[in-house]
Coordinates of C-alpha atoms and ligand atoms in Angstrom, one line a residue:
X1 CA -30.4 -57.1 52.1
X2 CA -31.0 -54.7 49.2
X3 CA -33.2 -57.2 47.4
X4 CA -33.8 -56.1 43.8
X5 CA -32.6 -52.6 44.4
X6 CA -29.2 -51.1 43.4
X7 CA -28.8 -49.3 46.7
X8 CA -30.1 -49.4 50.2
X9 CA -31.3 -45.8 49.8
X10 CA -33.5 -46.7 46.9
X11 CA -34.8 -49.8 48.8
X12 CA -35.6 -47.7 51.8
X13 CA -37.3 -45.0 49.8
X14 CA -39.5 -47.8 48.3
X15 CA -40.0 -49.4 51.7
X16 CA -42.0 -46.4 52.7
X17 CA -44.9 -47.8 50.8
X18 CA -45.3 -50.1 53.8
X19 CA -43.4 -48.6 56.7
X20 CA -45.5 -45.4 57.0
X21 CA -48.4 -47.6 58.3
X22 CA -46.2 -49.1 61.1
X23 CA -46.0 -46.1 63.3
X24 CA -49.7 -46.6 64.2
X25 CA -48.9 -50.0 65.7
X26 CA -47.8 -49.1 69.2
X27 CA -47.8 -50.7 72.6
X28 CA -51.0 -49.2 74.0
X29 CA -49.6 -48.7 77.5
X30 CA -46.6 -46.9 76.3
X31 CA -48.6 -44.7 73.9
X32 CA -50.9 -43.9 76.8
X33 CA -48.0 -42.9 79.1
X34 CA -46.2 -40.9 76.4
X35 CA -49.3 -38.9 75.6
X36 CA -50.2 -38.4 79.3
X37 CA -46.7 -36.9 80.1
X38 CA -47.0 -34.7 77.0
X39 CA -50.5 -33.4 77.7
X40 CA -49.8 -32.8 81.4
X41 CA -46.5 -31.0 80.9
X42 CA -46.5 -27.3 81.7
X43 CA -43.9 -26.6 79.1
X44 CA -42.9 -28.8 76.1
X45 CA -39.6 -28.8 74.2
X46 CA -38.8 -30.8 71.1
X47 CA -35.3 -31.6 69.9
X48 CA -33.4 -33.6 67.3
X49 CA -30.5 -33.3 64.9
X50 CA -30.5 -33.1 61.1
X51 CA -33.5 -34.9 59.6
X52 CA -34.8 -35.7 63.1
X53 CA -34.9 -32.0 63.9
X54 CA -37.1 -31.4 60.9
X55 CA -39.6 -33.9 62.4
X56 CA -39.4 -31.8 65.6
X57 CA -40.4 -28.7 63.6
X58 CA -43.4 -30.5 62.0
X59 CA -44.5 -31.8 65.4
X60 CA -44.5 -28.2 66.8
X61 CA -46.8 -27.1 64.1
X62 CA -49.1 -30.1 64.5
X63 CA -49.3 -29.8 68.3
X64 CA -50.2 -26.1 68.1
X65 CA -52.7 -26.5 65.3
X66 CA -54.7 -29.5 66.4
X67 CA -53.9 -30.2 70.1
X68 CA -53.5 -26.5 71.1
X69 CA -50.3 -27.4 72.8
X70 CA -47.5 -24.9 72.5
X71 CA -44.0 -26.3 72.2
X72 CA -40.6 -24.9 71.6
X73 CA -38.1 -26.6 69.2
X74 CA -34.4 -26.7 70.0
X75 CA -31.7 -28.0 67.7
X76 CA -29.9 -30.6 69.8
X77 CA -26.5 -29.1 69.0
X78 CA -27.8 -25.8 70.4
X79 CA -29.3 -27.3 73.6
X80 CA -26.8 -25.6 75.9
X81 CA -28.5 -22.2 75.3
X82 CA -31.8 -23.5 74.1
X83 CA -32.8 -25.8 77.0
X84 CA -32.8 -23.2 79.7
X85 CA -35.5 -22.6 82.4
X86 CA -36.9 -26.2 82.4
X87 CA -38.2 -27.7 85.6
X88 CA -40.1 -30.8 86.9
X89 CA -43.2 -29.7 84.9
X90 CA -41.3 -29.7 81.6
X91 CA -41.2 -32.5 79.0
X92 CA -38.6 -32.9 76.3
X93 CA -39.6 -34.9 73.2
X94 CA -36.3 -36.2 71.6
X95 CA -36.3 -37.5 68.1
X96 CA -33.5 -39.8 67.0
X97 CA -33.6 -42.7 64.5
X98 CA -30.5 -44.3 65.9
X99 CA -31.0 -43.2 69.5
X100 CA -27.3 -42.7 69.7
X101 CA -26.7 -39.2 68.4
X102 CA -24.3 -37.5 70.9
X103 CA -26.0 -34.1 70.6
X104 CA -29.4 -35.5 71.3
X105 CA -28.1 -37.5 74.3
X106 CA -26.5 -34.4 75.6
X107 CA -29.7 -32.4 75.3
X108 CA -31.5 -35.2 77.2
X109 CA -28.8 -34.9 79.9
X110 CA -29.3 -31.1 80.1
X111 CA -33.1 -31.4 80.4
X112 CA -32.9 -34.2 83.0
X113 CA -30.6 -32.2 85.2
X114 CA -33.4 -29.6 85.4
X115 CA -36.0 -32.3 86.3
X116 CA -37.8 -32.6 83.0
X117 CA -39.4 -35.8 81.8
X118 CA -38.0 -37.3 78.6
X119 CA -40.1 -38.7 75.8
X120 CA -38.0 -40.5 73.2
X121 CA -39.0 -41.2 69.6
X122 CA -36.6 -43.8 68.1
X123 CA -36.2 -46.5 65.5
X124 CA -33.7 -48.5 67.5
X125 CA -35.6 -49.6 70.6
X126 CA -32.5 -50.9 72.4
X127 CA -30.7 -47.5 72.0
X128 CA -29.3 -45.1 74.6
X129 CA -32.1 -42.7 74.0
X130 CA -34.8 -45.3 74.5
X131 CA -33.1 -46.3 77.8
X132 CA -32.8 -42.7 79.0
X133 CA -36.5 -41.9 78.3
X134 CA -39.4 -41.9 80.8
X135 CA -41.5 -43.2 77.8
X136 CA -40.5 -43.9 74.3
X137 CA -42.2 -44.8 71.0
X138 CA -40.7 -46.5 68.0
X139 CA -41.3 -45.5 64.4
X140 CA -41.0 -49.3 63.6
X141 CA -39.6 -48.9 60.1
X142 CA -37.0 -51.6 60.3
X143 CA -33.2 -51.1 60.0
X144 CA -32.2 -48.1 58.0
X145 CA -28.8 -48.7 56.4
X146 CA -28.4 -45.7 54.0
X147 CA -26.7 -42.8 55.7
X148 CA -29.5 -40.5 54.5
X149 CA -32.6 -40.7 56.6
X150 CA -35.6 -41.6 54.4
X151 CA -38.1 -44.1 55.8
X152 CA -37.2 -43.1 59.4
X153 CA -38.3 -39.5 58.6
X154 CA -41.6 -40.5 57.2
X155 CA -42.0 -42.9 60.1
X156 CA -41.4 -40.1 62.5
X157 CA -44.0 -38.0 60.7
X158 CA -46.5 -40.8 60.8
X159 CA -45.9 -41.2 64.5
X160 CA -46.4 -37.5 65.0
X161 CA -49.7 -37.7 63.2
X162 CA -50.8 -40.6 65.5
X163 CA -49.7 -38.8 68.7
X164 CA -51.4 -35.6 67.7
X165 CA -54.6 -37.4 66.8
X166 CA -54.7 -38.8 70.4
X167 CA -54.0 -35.4 71.9
X168 CA -56.6 -33.5 69.9
X169 CA -60.3 -33.1 70.7
X170 CA -62.3 -36.1 69.5
X171 CA -62.5 -36.0 65.7
X172 CA -60.4 -32.9 65.2
X173 CA -57.6 -34.8 63.7
X174 CA -57.7 -38.5 62.7
X175 CA -54.7 -40.7 61.8
X176 CA -54.1 -44.4 62.3
X177 CA -52.9 -47.3 60.2
X178 CA -55.4 -46.7 57.4
X179 CA -55.0 -42.9 57.2
X180 CA -55.1 -41.3 53.8
X181 CA -51.4 -40.7 53.7
X182 CA -50.6 -44.4 53.6
X183 CA -52.1 -44.9 50.2
X184 CA -50.8 -41.5 49.0
X185 CA -47.2 -42.4 49.8
X186 CA -47.6 -45.7 47.9
X187 CA -49.1 -43.8 44.9
X188 CA -46.5 -41.1 44.8
X189 CA -43.7 -43.6 44.8
X190 CA -45.4 -45.7 42.1
X191 CA -46.2 -42.8 39.8
X192 CA -43.3 -40.3 40.0
X193 CA -40.2 -42.4 40.2
X194 CA -39.4 -42.6 36.5
X195 CA -40.2 -39.0 35.7
X196 CA -37.9 -37.9 38.6
X197 CA -35.1 -40.2 37.4
X198 CA -35.4 -38.5 34.0
X199 CA -35.4 -35.0 35.5
X200 CA -32.4 -35.8 37.6
X201 CA -30.5 -37.0 34.6
X202 CA -30.8 -33.5 33.1
X203 CA -29.7 -31.7 36.3
X204 CA -26.2 -32.9 36.5
X205 CA -24.8 -29.4 35.9
X206 CA -27.0 -27.8 38.6
X207 CA -24.9 -26.4 41.5
X208 CA -27.5 -24.4 43.4
X209 CA -31.1 -25.2 44.3
X210 CA -33.5 -23.2 46.4
X211 CA -36.4 -25.0 48.0
X212 CA -39.4 -22.9 49.2
X213 CA -42.4 -23.6 51.3
X214 CA -44.6 -22.1 54.0
X215 CA -45.9 -23.4 57.3
X216 CA -45.4 -27.2 57.5
X217 CA -43.8 -27.1 54.1
X218 CA -40.9 -25.1 55.3
X219 CA -39.4 -28.0 57.3
X220 CA -39.8 -30.1 54.2
X221 CA -37.9 -27.5 52.2
X222 CA -35.1 -27.8 54.8
X223 CA -35.3 -31.6 54.6
X224 CA -35.2 -31.6 50.8
X225 CA -32.2 -29.3 50.9
X226 CA -30.4 -31.5 53.4
X227 CA -31.0 -34.6 51.2
X228 CA -29.7 -32.8 48.1
X229 CA -26.5 -31.6 49.9
X230 CA -25.9 -35.0 51.5
X231 CA -26.6 -37.3 48.6
X232 CA -26.0 -35.2 45.5
X233 CA -23.4 -32.7 46.8
X234 CA -25.5 -29.8 45.6
X235 CA -25.7 -26.5 47.4
X236 CA -29.3 -26.4 48.4
X237 CA -31.1 -24.0 50.6
X238 CA -34.5 -24.3 52.3
X239 CA -36.2 -20.9 52.4
X240 CA -39.5 -20.0 54.2
X241 CA -41.5 -18.8 51.2
X242 CA -42.7 -15.7 53.0
X243 CA -39.1 -14.6 53.5
X244 CA -38.4 -14.4 49.8
X245 CA -39.0 -10.7 49.6
X246 CA -36.8 -10.1 52.7
X247 CA -33.6 -11.2 50.8
X248 CA -33.5 -14.4 48.8
X249 CA -35.4 -12.8 45.9
X250 CA -32.1 -10.9 45.1
X251 CA -30.6 -14.3 44.1
X252 CA -33.3 -15.0 41.5
X253 CA -32.0 -14.7 37.9
X254 CA -31.8 -16.6 34.7
X255 CA -30.7 -20.2 35.4
X256 CA -31.6 -20.1 39.1
X257 CA -33.5 -23.3 40.0
X258 CA -36.3 -23.2 42.6
X259 CA -38.4 -26.1 43.9
X260 CA -41.7 -24.9 45.3
X261 CA -43.7 -27.0 47.8
X262 CA -47.1 -25.9 46.9
X263 CA -50.0 -28.2 47.7
X264 CA -53.5 -27.0 47.6
X265 CA -53.9 -26.0 51.2
X266 CA -54.0 -22.7 53.1
X267 CA -50.5 -21.7 51.8
X268 CA -51.4 -22.3 48.2
X269 CA -52.2 -18.8 46.9
X270 CA -49.4 -17.0 48.7
X271 CA -46.8 -19.6 47.4
X272 CA -48.2 -19.4 43.9
X273 CA -47.6 -15.6 44.0
X274 CA -44.0 -16.3 44.9
X275 CA -43.7 -18.6 41.9
X276 CA -44.8 -15.7 39.7
X277 CA -42.3 -13.4 41.3
X278 CA -39.5 -15.9 40.8
X279 CA -40.4 -16.5 37.2
X280 CA -40.5 -12.8 36.5
X281 CA -36.8 -12.7 37.3
X282 CA -36.1 -15.5 34.8
X283 CA -35.6 -18.3 37.2
X284 CA -37.0 -21.8 36.7
X285 CA -39.6 -23.3 39.0
X286 CA -40.3 -27.0 39.7
X287 CA -43.7 -27.1 41.4
X288 CA -44.5 -30.0 43.8
X289 CA -48.3 -29.8 44.0
X290 CA -51.6 -31.5 43.5
X291 CA -52.5 -28.7 41.2
X292 CA -50.7 -27.9 38.0
X293 CA -50.0 -24.3 36.9
X294 CA -48.5 -22.7 33.8
X295 CA -46.0 -20.9 36.0
X296 CA -44.2 -24.2 36.7
X297 CA -41.4 -25.2 34.2
X298 CA -41.9 -28.7 35.6
X299 CA -44.8 -30.0 37.7
X300 CA -44.3 -33.0 40.0
X301 CA -47.8 -34.1 40.8
X302 CA -48.7 -35.4 44.3
X303 CA -52.1 -36.8 45.3
X304 CA -54.7 -34.5 46.7
X305 CA -55.2 -34.9 50.4
X306 CA -58.5 -34.3 52.1
X307 CA -56.5 -33.7 55.4
X308 CA -54.0 -31.0 54.5
X309 CA -51.7 -31.9 57.4
X310 CA -50.7 -35.0 55.5
X311 CA -49.1 -33.2 52.6
X312 CA -45.6 -33.1 54.2
X313 CA -45.2 -36.9 54.4
X314 CA -46.2 -37.1 50.7
X315 CA -44.3 -34.2 49.3
X316 CA -40.9 -35.2 50.8
X317 CA -40.8 -38.4 48.8
X318 CA -40.2 -36.8 45.4
X319 CA -37.4 -34.8 47.1
X320 CA -35.8 -38.0 48.4
X321 CA -36.0 -39.5 44.9
X322 CA -34.6 -36.4 43.3
X323 CA -31.6 -36.5 45.7
X324 CA -31.0 -40.2 45.1
X325 CA -31.2 -40.0 41.3
X326 CA -29.1 -36.8 41.2
X327 CA -26.4 -38.6 43.2
X328 CA -26.4 -41.4 40.6
X329 CA -26.2 -38.8 37.8
X330 CA -23.2 -37.3 39.5
X331 CA -21.6 -40.7 40.2
X332 CA -21.8 -40.3 43.9
X333 CA -22.5 -43.2 46.2
X334 CA -26.0 -42.6 47.6
X335 CA -25.6 -45.1 50.4
X336 CA -22.4 -43.8 51.8
X337 CA -22.0 -40.0 51.2
X338 CA -18.5 -38.7 51.7
X339 CA -17.5 -37.5 55.1
X340 CA -20.7 -38.6 56.8
X341 CA -21.5 -41.4 59.3
X342 CA -24.9 -43.0 59.8
X343 CA -24.8 -42.3 63.5
X344 CA -23.0 -39.3 64.8
X345 CA -21.8 -40.4 68.3
X346 CA -19.3 -37.6 68.9
X347 CA -20.0 -34.0 69.4
Ligands
M6R1 O1 -30.1 -41.1 64.3 P1 -30.5 -39.6 64.3 O2 -31.9 -39.5 63.9 O3 -30.4 -39.0 65.7 O4 -29.6 -38.9 63.3 C1 -29.6 -37.5 63.2 C2 -28.9 -37.0 62.0 O5 -27.5 -37.2 62.1 C3 -29.4 -37.5 60.7 O6 -30.8 -37.3 60.6 C4 -28.7 -36.9 59.5 O7 -29.0 -35.6 59.4 C5 -29.1 -37.7 58.3 N1 -27.9 -38.3 57.7 C6 -29.8 -36.9 57.3 O8 -30.2 -37.7 56.2

């Protein structure tokens, strides 16, 4: 039921105000088992498709940074070449909202054949992935109807935070139901929706958007680009900000539009320099940050986070809203984008 909302996608974006807290509510025995397998594994691989792959990328960063666990990410559709050399000491973490994505199930099969343990992260607990897993956890965000993954993505990130908090030395990283990001997600939805709707209304003619971010913000740049392609049919590209000078800078000219993910964390100064380089070529910059700057043509303000690892879950929300409202401005149906299915059960 869409309730008071015009579309499921808008409802699900708004649902995130509550659903991001749900990932902390796990069956204790299952959480224990999941984390034990993960921490005891000699080699860790993480996989997923589309948005779920972006969660895999964030998990890799988080595991390395806080739990000192090295993991390799493999796109599920590339598992044939990516999942090689696994053995009984390996663990594969597989992300899938539906738990039915053919590429993900295939990667599980490839890993299992080599003796690896499977750790599923699903939203549908009766799914094939849940059944194929040695242990699985649910993001618990309720049915997601819109083809675009929104609340399942932030649910995956919230679950990653909770898993990493468990695997990290005591006090090194703290998550849980009352973590700082829960309030921040609520706040960003409440405060930025109408400004983003207005901004999207003026972007109808935009055909290309570049999204830039470093470190954990790079997967969010990829995710924002995916939302813009899928919902608003805009050519959008996620670029690792540090790669700008290695090529994409050549594309910056008058009328180029760049969205920069630039919260006040360790990446802030380098990314701000990129903003100046882009501006100097005449392009426009929309900055998503908790700090304003004269270099931004538009500033989308997000709450400041004491724990910088929480920025990705907060900064993705303005991008989801932008894709949604841009779809409306272009008369596209945000719930059912052309050519796409909610669950991709064929290879
Ligand atoms: O159900 P899954 O998480 O396995 O789905 C994976 C992708 O098909 C999915 O995330 C897709 O990229 C979304 N439509 C993106 O919004």
